[in-house]
Coordinates of C-alpha atoms and ligand atoms in Angstrom, one line a residue:
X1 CA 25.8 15.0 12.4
X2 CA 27.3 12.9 9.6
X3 CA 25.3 9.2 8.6
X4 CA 25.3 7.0 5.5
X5 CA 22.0 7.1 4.8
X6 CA 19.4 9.3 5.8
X7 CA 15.7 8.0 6.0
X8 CA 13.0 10.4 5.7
X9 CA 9.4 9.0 7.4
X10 CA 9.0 6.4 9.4
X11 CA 5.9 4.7 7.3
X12 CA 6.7 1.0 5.9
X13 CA 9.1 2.0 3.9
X14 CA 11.5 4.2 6.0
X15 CA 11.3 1.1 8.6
X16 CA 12.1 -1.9 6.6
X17 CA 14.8 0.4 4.5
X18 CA 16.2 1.0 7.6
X19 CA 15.9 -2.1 9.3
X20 CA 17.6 -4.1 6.5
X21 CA 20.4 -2.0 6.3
X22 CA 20.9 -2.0 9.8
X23 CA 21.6 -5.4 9.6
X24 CA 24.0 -5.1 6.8
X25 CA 25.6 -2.3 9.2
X26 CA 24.9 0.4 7.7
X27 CA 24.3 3.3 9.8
X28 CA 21.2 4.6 9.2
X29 CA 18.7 7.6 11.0
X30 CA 15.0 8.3 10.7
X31 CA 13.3 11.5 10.8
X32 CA 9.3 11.6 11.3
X33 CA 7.2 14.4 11.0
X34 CA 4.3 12.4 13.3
X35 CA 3.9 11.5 16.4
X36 CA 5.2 7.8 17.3
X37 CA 1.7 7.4 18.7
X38 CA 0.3 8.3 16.0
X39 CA 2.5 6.3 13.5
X40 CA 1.7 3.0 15.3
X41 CA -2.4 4.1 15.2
X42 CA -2.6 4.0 11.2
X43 CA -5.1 1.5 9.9
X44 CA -4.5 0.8 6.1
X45 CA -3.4 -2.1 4.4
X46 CA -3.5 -5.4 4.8
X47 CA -2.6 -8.5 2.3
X48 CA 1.0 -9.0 1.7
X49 CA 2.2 -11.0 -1.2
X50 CA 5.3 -13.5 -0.1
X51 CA 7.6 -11.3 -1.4
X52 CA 6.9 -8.8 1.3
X53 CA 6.7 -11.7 3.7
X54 CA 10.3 -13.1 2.7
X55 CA 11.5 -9.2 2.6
X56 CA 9.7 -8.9 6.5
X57 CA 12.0 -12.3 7.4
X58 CA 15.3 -10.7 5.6
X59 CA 14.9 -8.1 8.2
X60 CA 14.5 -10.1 11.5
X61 CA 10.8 -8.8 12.0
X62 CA 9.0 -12.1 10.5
X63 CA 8.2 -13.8 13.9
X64 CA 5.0 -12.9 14.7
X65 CA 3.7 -12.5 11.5
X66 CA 4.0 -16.0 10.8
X67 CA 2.6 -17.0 14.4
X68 CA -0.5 -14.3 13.2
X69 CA -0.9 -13.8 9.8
X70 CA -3.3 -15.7 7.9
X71 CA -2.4 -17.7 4.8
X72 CA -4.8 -17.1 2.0
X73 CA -4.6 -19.7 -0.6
X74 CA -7.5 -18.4 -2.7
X75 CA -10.2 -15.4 -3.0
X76 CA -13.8 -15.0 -3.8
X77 CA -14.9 -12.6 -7.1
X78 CA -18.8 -12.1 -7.1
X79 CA -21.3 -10.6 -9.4
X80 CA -24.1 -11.4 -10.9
X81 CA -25.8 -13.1 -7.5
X82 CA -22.9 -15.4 -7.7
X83 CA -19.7 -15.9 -6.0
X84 CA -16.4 -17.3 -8.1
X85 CA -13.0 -18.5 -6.0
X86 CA -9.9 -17.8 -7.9
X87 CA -7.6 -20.7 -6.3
X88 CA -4.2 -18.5 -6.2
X89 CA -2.0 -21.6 -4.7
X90 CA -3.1 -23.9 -7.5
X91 CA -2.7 -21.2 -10.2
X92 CA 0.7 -19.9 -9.2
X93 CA 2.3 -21.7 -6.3
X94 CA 1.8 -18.7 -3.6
X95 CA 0.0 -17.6 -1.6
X96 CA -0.9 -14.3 0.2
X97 CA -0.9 -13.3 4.0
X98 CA -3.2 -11.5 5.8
X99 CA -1.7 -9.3 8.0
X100 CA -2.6 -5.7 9.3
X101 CA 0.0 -3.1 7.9
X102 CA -0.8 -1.8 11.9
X103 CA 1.6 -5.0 13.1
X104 CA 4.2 -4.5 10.4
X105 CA 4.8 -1.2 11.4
X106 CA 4.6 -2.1 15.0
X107 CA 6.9 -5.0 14.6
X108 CA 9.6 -2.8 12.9
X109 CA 9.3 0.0 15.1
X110 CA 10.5 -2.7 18.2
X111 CA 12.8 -4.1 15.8
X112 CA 14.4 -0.4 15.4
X113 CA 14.2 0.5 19.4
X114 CA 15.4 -3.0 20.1
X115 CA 18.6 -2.6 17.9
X116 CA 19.2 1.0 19.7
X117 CA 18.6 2.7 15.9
X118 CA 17.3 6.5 16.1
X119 CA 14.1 8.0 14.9
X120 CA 13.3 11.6 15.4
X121 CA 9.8 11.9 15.7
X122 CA 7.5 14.9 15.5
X123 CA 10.0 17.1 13.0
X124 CA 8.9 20.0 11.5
X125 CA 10.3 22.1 8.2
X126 CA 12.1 19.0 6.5
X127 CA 14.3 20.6 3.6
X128 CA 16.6 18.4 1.1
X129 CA 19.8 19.9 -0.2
X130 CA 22.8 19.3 -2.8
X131 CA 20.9 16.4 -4.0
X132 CA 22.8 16.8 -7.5
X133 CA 26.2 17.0 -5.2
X134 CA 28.3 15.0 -2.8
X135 CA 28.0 16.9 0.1
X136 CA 23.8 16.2 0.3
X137 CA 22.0 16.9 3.4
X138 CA 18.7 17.6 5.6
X139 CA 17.7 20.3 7.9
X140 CA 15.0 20.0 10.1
X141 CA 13.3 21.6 13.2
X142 CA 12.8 20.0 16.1
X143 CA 11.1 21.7 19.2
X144 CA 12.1 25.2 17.5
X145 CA 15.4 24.1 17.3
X146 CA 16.9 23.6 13.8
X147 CA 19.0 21.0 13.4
X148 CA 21.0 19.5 10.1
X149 CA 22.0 15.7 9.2
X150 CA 24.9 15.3 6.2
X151 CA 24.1 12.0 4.0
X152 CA 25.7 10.1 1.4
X153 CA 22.6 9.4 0.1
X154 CA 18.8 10.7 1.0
X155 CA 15.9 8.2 1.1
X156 CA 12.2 9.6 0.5
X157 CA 9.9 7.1 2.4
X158 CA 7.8 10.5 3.1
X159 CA 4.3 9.2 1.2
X160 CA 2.7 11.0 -1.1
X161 CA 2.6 14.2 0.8
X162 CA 6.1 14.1 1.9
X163 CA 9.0 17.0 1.8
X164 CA 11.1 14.4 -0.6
X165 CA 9.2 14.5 -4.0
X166 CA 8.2 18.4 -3.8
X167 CA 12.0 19.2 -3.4
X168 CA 12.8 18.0 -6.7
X169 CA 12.3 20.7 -9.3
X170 CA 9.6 20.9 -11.3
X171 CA 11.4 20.4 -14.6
X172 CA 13.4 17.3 -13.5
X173 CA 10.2 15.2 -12.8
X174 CA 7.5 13.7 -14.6
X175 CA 3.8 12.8 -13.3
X176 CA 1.5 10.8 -14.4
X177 CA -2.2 10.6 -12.8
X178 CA -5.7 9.2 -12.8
X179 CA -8.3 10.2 -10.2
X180 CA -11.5 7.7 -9.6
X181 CA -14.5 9.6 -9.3
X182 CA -15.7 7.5 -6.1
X183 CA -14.1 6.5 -2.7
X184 CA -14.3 3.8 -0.6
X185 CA -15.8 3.7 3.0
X186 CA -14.2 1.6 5.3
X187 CA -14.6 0.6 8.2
X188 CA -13.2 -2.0 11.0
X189 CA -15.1 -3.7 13.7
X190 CA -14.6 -6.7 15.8
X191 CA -16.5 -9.2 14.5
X192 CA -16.1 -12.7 12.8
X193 CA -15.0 -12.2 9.1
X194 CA -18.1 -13.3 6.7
X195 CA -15.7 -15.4 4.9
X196 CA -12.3 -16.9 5.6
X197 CA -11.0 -15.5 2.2
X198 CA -11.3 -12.0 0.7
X199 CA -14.4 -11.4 -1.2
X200 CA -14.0 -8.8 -3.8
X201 CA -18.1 -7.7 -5.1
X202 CA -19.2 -6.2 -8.2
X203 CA -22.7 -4.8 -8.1
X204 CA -24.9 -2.3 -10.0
X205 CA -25.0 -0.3 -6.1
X206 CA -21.4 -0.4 -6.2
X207 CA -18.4 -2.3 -5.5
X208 CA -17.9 -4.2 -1.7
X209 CA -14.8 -5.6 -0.1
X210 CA -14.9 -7.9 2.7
X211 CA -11.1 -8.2 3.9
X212 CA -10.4 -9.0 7.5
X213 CA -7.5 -8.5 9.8
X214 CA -7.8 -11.6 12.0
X215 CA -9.8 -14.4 13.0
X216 CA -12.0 -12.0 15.3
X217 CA -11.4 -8.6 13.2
X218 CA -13.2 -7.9 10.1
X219 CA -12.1 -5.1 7.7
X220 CA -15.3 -4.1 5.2
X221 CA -15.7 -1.4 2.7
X222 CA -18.3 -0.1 0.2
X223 CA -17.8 2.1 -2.7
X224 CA -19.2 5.5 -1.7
X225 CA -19.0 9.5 -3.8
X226 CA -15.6 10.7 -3.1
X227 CA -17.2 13.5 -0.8
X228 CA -19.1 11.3 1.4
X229 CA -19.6 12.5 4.7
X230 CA -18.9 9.6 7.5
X231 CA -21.7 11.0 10.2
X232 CA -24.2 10.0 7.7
X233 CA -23.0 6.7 7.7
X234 CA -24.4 4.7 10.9
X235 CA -23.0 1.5 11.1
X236 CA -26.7 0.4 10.3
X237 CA -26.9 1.6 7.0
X238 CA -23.0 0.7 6.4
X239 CA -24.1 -3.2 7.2
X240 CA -27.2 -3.3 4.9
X241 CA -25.9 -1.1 2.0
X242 CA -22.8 -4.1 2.5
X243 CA -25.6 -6.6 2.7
X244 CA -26.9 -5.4 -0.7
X245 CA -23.8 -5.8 -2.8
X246 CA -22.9 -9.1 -1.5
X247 CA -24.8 -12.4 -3.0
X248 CA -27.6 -14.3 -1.0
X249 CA -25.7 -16.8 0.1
X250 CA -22.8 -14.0 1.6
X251 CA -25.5 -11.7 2.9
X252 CA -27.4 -14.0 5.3
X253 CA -24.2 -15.2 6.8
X254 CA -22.9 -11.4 8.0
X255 CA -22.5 -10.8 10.9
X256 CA -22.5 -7.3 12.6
X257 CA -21.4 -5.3 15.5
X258 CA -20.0 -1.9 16.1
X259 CA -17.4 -0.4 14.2
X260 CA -14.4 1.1 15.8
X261 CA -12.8 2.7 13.0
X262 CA -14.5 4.6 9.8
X263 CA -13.2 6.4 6.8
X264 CA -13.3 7.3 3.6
X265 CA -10.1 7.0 1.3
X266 CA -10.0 8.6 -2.5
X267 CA -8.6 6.6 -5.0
X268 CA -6.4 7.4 -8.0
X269 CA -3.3 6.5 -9.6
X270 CA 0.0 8.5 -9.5
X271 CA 3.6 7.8 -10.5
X272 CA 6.3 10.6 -10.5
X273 CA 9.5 9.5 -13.0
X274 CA 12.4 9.1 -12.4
X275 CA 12.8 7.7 -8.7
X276 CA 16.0 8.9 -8.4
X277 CA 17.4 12.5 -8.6
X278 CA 21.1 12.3 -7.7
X279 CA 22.0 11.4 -3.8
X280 CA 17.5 11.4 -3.6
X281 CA 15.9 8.5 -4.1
X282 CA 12.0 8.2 -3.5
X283 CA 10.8 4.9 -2.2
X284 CA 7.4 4.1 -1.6
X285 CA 3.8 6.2 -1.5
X286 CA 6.6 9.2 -2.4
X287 CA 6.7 8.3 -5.2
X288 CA 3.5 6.5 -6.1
X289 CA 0.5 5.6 -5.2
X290 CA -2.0 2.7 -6.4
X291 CA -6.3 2.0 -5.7
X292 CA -6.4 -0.6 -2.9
X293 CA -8.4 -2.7 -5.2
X294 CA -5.5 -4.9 -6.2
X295 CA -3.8 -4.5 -2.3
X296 CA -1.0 -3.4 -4.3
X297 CA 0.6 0.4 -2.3
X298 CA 2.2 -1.7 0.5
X299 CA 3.6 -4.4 -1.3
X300 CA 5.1 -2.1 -3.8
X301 CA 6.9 -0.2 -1.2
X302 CA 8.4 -3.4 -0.1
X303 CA 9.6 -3.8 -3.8
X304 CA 11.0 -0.4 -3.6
X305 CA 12.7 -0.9 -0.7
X306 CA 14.1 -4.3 -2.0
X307 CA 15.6 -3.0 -4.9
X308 CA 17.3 0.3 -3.2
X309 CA 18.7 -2.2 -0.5
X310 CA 20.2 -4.3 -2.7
X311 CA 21.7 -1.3 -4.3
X312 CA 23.2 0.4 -1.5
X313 CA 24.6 -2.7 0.1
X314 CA 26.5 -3.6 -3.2
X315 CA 27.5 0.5 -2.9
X316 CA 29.0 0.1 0.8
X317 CA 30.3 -3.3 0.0
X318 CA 32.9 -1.6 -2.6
X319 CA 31.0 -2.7 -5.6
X320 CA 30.3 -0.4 -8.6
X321 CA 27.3 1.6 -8.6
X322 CA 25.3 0.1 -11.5
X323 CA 22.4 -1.3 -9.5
X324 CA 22.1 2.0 -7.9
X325 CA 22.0 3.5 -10.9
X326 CA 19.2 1.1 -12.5
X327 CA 17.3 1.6 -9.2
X328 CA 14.8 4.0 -10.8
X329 CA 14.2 2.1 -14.0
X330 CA 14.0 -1.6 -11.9
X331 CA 11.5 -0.3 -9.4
X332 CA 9.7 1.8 -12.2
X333 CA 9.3 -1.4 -14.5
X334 CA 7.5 -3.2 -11.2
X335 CA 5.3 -0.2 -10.5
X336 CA 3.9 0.4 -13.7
X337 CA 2.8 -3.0 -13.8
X338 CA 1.5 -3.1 -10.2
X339 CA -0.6 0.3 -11.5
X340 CA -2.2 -1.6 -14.2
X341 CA -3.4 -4.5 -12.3
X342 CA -4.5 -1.9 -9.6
X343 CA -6.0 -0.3 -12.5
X344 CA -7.9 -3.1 -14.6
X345 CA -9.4 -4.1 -11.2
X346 CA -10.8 -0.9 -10.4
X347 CA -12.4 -0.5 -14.0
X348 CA -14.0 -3.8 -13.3
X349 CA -15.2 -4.0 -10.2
X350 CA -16.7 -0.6 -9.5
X351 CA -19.8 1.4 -11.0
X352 CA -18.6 4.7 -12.8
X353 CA -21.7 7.4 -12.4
X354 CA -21.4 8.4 -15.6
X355 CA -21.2 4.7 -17.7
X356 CA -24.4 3.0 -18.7
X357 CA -25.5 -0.1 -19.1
X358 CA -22.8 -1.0 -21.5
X359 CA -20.3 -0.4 -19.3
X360 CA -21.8 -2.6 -16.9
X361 CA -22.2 -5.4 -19.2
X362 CA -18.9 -4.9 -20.3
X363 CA -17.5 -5.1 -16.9
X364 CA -19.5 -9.1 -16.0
X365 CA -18.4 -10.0 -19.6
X366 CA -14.8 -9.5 -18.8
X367 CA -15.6 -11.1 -14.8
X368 CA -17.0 -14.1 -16.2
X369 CA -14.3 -14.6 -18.7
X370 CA -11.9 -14.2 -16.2
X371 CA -13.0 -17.0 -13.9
X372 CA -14.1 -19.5 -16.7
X373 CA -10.5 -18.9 -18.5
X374 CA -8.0 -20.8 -16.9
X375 CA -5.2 -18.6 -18.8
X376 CA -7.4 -15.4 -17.8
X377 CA -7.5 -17.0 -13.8
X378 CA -4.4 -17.4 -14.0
X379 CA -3.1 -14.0 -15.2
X380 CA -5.2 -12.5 -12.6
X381 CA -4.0 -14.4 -10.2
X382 CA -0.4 -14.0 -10.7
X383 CA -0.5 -10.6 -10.5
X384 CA -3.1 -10.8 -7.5
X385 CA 0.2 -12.4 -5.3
X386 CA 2.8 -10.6 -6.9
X387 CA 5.4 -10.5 -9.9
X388 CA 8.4 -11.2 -8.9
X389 CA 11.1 -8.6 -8.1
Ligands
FAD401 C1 -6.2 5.8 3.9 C2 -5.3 4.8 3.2 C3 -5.8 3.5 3.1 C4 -5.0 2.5 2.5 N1 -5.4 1.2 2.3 C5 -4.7 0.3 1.7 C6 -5.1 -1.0 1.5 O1 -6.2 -1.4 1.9 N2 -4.2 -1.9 0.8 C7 -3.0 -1.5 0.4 O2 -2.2 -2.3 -0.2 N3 -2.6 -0.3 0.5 C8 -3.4 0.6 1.2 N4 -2.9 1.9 1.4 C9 -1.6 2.2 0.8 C10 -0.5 1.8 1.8 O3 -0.9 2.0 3.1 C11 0.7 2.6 1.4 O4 1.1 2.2 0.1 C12 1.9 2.4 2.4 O5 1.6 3.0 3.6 C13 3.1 3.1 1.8 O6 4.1 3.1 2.7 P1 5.2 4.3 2.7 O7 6.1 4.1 3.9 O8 5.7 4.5 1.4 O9 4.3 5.7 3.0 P2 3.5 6.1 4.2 O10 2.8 4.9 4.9 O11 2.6 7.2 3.8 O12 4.5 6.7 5.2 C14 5.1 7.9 5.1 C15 5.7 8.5 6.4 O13 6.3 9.7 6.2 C16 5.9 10.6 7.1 N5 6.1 12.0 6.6 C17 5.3 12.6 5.7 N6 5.8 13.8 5.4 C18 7.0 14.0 6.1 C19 8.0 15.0 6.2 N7 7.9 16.1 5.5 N8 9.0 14.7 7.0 C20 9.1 13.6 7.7 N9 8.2 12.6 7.7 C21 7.2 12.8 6.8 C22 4.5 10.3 7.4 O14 4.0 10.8 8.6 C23 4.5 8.8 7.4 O15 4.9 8.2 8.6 C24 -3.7 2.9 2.0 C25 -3.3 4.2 2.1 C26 -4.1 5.2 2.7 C27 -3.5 6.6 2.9

């Protein structure tokens, strides 16, 4: 089989690549090494900044995200027994949408079946070849079967532990990494959000999120060792640890009920240079990955997949190749900013085990600065909806 571009992963990435060049007509095909059932199941993100909304609309699959998704105009920084709200709209002019990264990818996926688009699910042995050459392409097994899928051009939308990055050899790739030496436990549970906007809490226990996912969903996590176990977390002790971390005022309005989902995600930094190794281009998680603290992986998926669409439209509309060329360094210059912001957060909202009391003091110097500065309020909050692409 012969197709313009072939898509590897069916995550957020894969979908809206492949959606938006569907509906620039070019031909497109997705191979997933999940189950669909399993794809559509993911819980993970969940605040998109408008230019993942306007990206979403580009591709047809806006609809009911803007019946759903809930404008945020602002969010809440506590510490120090106090509660702070950076007003984003007034700050910057945007805004941010709540949305469950569940609905975008359930969206796309009946975006891609309505338009009669193919994904292969469930693939197994995913190898990349000829990258450096014209004549690129994919093998694949599928049901014991091997199969093989010629390309003009390969995208990685595989994540982080995808068949695309690992195929690239080791000396043509650069890494750079930070792991956090903590986690965060998460968990969902239908139940009234404390708080109509995101509350983002630095205490000496530990840092606290309370995000939501809709009016009636609440999304909470806590700060917890990266090698937590979940069974010794009852939703009991989840609440009042979260109860702990939050001010007064926050605390005695929480409301609780049984959690339906629970986990514990590492956190670290990681960006592999370049993004582009001939025909290959990684997109997405494959390429890096960011601490939730700034809800910055999703978005910056979008921003890869923005740039690498623009690109290969330009390429199948006759036009030179420059912006596929500048692909790696665009996206790159957007990602290493993302990482920072993703970065700064986490250094000053969570407690590192082995910092002192410095540290701390350190960390409410630099939060009360930031929401008594307008310029500082303002820088955060930029950042907080999105640079632009
Ligand atoms: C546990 C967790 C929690 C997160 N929470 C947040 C959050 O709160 N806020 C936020 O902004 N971001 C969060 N993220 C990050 C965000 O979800 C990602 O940045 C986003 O999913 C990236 O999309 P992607 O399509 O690039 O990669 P992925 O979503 O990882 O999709 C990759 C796809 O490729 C498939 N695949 C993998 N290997 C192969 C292979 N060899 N062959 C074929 N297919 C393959 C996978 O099954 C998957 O479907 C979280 C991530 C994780 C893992």
């Amino acid at each position: 089989m012969r197709i313009q571009v072939a898509i590897i992963g069916s995550g957020p990435s894969g979908l809206l690549l492949g959606q938006l060049l569907a509906k620039a007509g070019i031909e497109t095909i997705i191979i997933e090494r999940a189950s669909k059932r399993h794809v559509l199941a993911r819980v993970r993100a969940g605040v998109l900044e408008q230019g993942t909304v306007d990206l979403l609309d580009q591709a047809g699959v806006g609809g009911r995200l803007h019946l759903e998704g809930m404008r945020h105009d602002g969010v809440l920084l506590a510490f120090d027994g106090h509660s702070h709200r950076i007003d984003l709209q007034s700050l910057t002019g945007k805004t941010v949408t709540v949305y469950g990264q569940t609905e975008v990818t359930h969206d796309l996926v009946d975006a891609r079946e309505a338009a009669g688009l193919t994904t292969i699910y469930e693939v197994e042995n995913v190898s990349i070849h000829n990258i450096d050459r014209g004549s690129s392409y994919i093998t694949f097994e599928k049901e014991g079967i091997e199969h093989r899928i010629d390309a003009d051009f390969i995208a990685g939308c595989d994540g982080y532990h995808g068949a695309s990055r690992s195929s690239v050899p080791a000396k043509a790739i650069r890494t750079f990494e930070r792991v956090y030496p903590f986690g965060w436990l998460g968990i969902l549970a239908d139940i009234p959000p404390l708080n109509s906007e995101l509350i983002y809490a630095r205490h000496e226990r530990g840092f606290a999120l309370c995000s939501m996912r809709s009016a009636t969903r609440s999304r909470y996590y806590i700060q917890c060792r990266s090698d937590e176990r979940i069974e010794d977390w009852s939703d009991a002790r989840f609440y009042d640890e979260l109860r702990r971390r939050l001010p007064q005022e926050h605390a005695d309005r929480l409301t609780i009920g049984p959690s339906f989902e629970k986990s514990v995600a590492p956190l670290r930094s990681f960006v592999a240079e370049p993004m582009r190794f001939g025909r290959l281009f990684l997109v997405g998680d494959a390429a890096h990955i960011v601490p939730p603290t700034g809800a910055k992986g999703l978005n910056l998926a979008a921003s890869d997949v923005h740039y690498l669409f623009e690109a290969l439209r330009l390429h199948y509309a006759g036009a030179d190749d420059a912006a596929l060329d500048a692909y790696s360094e665009r996206a790159l210059q957007r990602v290493w900013r993302a990482v920072r912001f993703s970065w700064s957060m986490t250094m000053m909202m969570h407690r590192f085990p082995d910092e002192g009391e410095f540290a701390a003091k350190i960390q409410n110097a630099e939060l009360d600065y930031l929401v008594s500065s307008k310029a500082a309020s303002t820088a955060f909050a930029e950042n907080y909806v999105g640079l632009p692409y």
